[in-house]
Short mmCIF file of C-alpha atoms in Angstrom, two decimals:
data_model
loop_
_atom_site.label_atom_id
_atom_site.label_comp_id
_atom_site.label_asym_id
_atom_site.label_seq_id
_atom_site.Cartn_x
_atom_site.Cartn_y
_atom_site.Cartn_z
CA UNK A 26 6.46 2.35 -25.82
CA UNK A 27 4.81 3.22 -22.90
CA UNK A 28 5.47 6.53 -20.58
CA UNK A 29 6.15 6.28 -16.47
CA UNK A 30 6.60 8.75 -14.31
CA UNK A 31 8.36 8.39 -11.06
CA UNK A 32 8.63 10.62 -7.85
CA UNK A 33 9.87 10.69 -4.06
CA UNK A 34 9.35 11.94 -0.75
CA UNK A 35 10.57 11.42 2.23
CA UNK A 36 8.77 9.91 5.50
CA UNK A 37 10.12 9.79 9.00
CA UNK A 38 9.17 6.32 9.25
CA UNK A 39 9.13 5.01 5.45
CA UNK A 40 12.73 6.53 4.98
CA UNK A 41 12.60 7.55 0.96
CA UNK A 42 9.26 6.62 -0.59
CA UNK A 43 9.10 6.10 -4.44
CA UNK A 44 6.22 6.21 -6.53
CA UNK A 45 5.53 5.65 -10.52
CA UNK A 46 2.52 5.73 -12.72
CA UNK A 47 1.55 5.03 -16.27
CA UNK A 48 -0.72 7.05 -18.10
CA UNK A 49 -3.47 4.39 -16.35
CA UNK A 50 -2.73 5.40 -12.92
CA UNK A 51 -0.64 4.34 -10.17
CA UNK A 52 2.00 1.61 -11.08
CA UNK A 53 4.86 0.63 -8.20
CA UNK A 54 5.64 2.05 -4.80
CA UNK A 55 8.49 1.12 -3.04
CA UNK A 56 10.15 2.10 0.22
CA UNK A 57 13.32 1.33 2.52
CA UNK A 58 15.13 0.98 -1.05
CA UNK A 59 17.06 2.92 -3.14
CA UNK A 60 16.32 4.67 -5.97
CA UNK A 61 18.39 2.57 -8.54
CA UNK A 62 16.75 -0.14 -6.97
CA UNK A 63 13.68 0.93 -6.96
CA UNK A 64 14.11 1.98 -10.63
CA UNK A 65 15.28 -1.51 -11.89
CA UNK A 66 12.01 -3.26 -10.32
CA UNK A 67 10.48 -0.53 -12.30
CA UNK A 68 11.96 -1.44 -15.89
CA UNK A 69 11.77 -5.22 -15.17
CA UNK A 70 7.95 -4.54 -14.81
CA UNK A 71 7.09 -1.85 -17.46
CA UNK A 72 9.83 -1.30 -19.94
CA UNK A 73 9.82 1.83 -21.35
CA UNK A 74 10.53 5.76 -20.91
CA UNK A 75 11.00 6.20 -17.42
CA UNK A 76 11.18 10.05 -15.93
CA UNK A 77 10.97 11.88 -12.92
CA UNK A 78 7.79 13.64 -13.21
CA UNK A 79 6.65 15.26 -9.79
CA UNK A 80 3.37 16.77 -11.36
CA UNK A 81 1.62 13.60 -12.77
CA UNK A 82 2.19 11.88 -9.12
CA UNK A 83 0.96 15.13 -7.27
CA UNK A 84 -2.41 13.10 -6.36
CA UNK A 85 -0.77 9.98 -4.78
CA UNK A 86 2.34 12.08 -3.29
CA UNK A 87 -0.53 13.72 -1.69
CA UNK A 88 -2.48 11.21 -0.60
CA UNK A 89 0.64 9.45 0.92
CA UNK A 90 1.67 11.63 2.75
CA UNK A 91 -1.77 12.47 4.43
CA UNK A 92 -2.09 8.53 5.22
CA UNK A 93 1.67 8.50 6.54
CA UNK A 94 0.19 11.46 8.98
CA UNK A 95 -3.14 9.91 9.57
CA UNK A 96 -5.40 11.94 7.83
CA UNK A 97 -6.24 9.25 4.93
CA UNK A 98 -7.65 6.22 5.43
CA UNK A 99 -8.57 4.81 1.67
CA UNK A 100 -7.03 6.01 -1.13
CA UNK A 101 -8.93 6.91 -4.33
CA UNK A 102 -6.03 7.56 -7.25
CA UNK A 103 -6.57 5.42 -10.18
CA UNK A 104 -4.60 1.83 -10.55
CA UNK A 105 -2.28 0.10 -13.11
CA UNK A 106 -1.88 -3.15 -11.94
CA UNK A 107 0.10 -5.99 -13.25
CA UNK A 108 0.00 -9.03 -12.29
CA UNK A 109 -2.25 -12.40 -13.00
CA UNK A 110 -6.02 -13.04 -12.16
CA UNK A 111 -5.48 -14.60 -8.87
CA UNK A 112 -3.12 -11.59 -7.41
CA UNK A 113 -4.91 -9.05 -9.07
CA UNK A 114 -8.37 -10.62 -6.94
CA UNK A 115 -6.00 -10.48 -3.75
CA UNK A 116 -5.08 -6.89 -4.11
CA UNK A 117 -8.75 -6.03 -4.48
CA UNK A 118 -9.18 -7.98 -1.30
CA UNK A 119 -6.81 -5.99 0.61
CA UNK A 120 -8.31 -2.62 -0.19
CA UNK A 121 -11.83 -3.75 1.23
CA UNK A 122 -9.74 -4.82 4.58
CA UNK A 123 -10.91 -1.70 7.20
CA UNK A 124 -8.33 0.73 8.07
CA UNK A 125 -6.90 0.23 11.57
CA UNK A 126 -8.13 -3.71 10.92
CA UNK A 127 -6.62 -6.97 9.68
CA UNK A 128 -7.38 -9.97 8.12
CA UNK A 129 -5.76 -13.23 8.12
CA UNK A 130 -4.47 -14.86 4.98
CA UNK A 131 -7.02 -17.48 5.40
CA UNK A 132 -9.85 -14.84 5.49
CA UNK A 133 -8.73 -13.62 2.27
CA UNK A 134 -8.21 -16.88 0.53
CA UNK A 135 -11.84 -17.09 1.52
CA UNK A 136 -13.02 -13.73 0.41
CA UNK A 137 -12.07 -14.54 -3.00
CA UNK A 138 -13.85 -18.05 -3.32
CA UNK A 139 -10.32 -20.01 -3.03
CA UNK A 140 -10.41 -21.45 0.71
CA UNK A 141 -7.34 -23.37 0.34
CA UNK A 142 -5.17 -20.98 -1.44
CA UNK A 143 -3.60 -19.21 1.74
CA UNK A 144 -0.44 -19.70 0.82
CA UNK A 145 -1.08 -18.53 -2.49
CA UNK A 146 -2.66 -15.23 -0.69
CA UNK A 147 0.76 -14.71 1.08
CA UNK A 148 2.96 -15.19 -2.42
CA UNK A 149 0.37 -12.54 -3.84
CA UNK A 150 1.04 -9.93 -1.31
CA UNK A 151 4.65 -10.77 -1.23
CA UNK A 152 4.56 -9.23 -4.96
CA UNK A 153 1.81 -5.90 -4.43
CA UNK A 154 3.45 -3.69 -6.62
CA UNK A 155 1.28 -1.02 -4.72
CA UNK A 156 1.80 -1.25 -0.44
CA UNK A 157 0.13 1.08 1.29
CA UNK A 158 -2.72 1.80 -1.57
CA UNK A 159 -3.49 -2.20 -1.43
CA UNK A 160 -2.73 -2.62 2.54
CA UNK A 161 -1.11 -5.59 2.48
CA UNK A 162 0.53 -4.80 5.69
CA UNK A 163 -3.07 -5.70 7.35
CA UNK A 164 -2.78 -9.17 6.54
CA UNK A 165 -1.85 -11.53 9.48
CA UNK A 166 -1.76 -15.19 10.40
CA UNK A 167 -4.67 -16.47 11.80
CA UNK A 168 -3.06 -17.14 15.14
CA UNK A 169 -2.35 -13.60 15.38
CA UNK A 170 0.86 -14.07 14.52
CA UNK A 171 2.21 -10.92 11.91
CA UNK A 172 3.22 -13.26 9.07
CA UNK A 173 5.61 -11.63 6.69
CA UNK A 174 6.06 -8.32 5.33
CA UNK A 175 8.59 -7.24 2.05
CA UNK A 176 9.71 -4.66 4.46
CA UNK A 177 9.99 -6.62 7.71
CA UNK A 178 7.93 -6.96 9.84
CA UNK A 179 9.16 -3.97 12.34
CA UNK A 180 7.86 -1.55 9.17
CA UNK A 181 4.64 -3.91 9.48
CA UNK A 182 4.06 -2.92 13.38
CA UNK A 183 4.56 0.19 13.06
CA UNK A 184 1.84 0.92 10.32
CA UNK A 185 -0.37 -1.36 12.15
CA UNK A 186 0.18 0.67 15.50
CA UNK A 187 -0.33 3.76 13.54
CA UNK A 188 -3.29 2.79 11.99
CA UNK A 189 -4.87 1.39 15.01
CA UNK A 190 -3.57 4.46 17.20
CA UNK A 191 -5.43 6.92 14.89
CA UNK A 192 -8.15 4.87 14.38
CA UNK A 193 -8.88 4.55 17.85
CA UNK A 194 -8.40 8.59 18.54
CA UNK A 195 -11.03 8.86 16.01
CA UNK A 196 -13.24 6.62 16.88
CA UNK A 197 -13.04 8.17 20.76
CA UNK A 198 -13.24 11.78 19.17
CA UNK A 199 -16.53 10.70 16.55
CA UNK A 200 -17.93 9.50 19.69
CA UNK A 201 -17.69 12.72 21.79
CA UNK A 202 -19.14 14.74 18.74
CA UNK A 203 -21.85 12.21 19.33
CA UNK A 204 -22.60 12.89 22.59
CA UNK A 205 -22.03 16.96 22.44
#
């Protein structure tokens, strides 16, 4: 039976955000929820020993809360995803979209050889086990519209702002380091 290990923090904007891993790497995180509910999602995806286990998240809990502040734009921790070929190809199409970017659902069916299949691309990130890691907050409609979002879509424009706030201040302050 296999071993996850669960944690939480708490954002200003995210509320309570949970976390959980497997001895692979990163399994489920979850916000805006509580933690019952968060740890039923858990069991109905990987049933086994569930504990709380600060320690084995300290990587991700780290790197969340430098992204939450700005100061991490792509993550690095290692991933246990679960899910079927075609949303496992999303996901990995999400974490090539550019921080402080977006992409339309179209542009991803694209990027993964199924033009058609933007529906399918907004079912897929409607189950990423792993927001945030695999933005799938960056993922719009291709009239600009925002689309939808698991957490609604006033969570969605405020990462977006974020990221394109900070994005921007960094681009302006790599540019004066240019010049100087």
């Amino acid at each position: 039976m296999e071993k996850i290990y669960y944690s939480s923090f708490h954002s200003p904007v995210l509320k309570k955000v949970f976390v959980a891993s497997t001895h692979k790497g990163v399994c489920r995180i979850d916000f805006l929820t509580s933690k019952e509910s968060f740890l039923k999602k858990l069991r109905n995806q990987f049933p086994g020993d569930i504990t709380r286990d600060d320690r084995k998240n300290q990587k991700v809990l780290a790197q969340l809360k430098k992204y939450l502040k700005g100061e991490l734009k792509n993550f690095d921790c290692p991933l246990d995803m679960k899910g079927t070929s075609f949303e496992k190809k999303v996901w990995l199409a999400l974490k090539r979209i550019p921080y402080g970017k977006t992409r339309s659902y179209k542009d991803i069916a694209e990027s993964i050889g199924h033009p058609k299949a933007f529906r399918a691309v907004g079912n897929a990130n409607g189950s990423n086990p792993l927001p945030l890691i695999l933005p799938c907050h960056r993922v719009i409609e291709s009239n600009g519209g925002l689309g939808g979002f698991g957490h609604g879509l006033k969570i969605k424009r405020q990462l977006l702002h974020l990221e394109k706030e900070r994005s921007h201040r960094r681009d302006a302050k790599d540019a004066e380091e240019r010049v100087f």
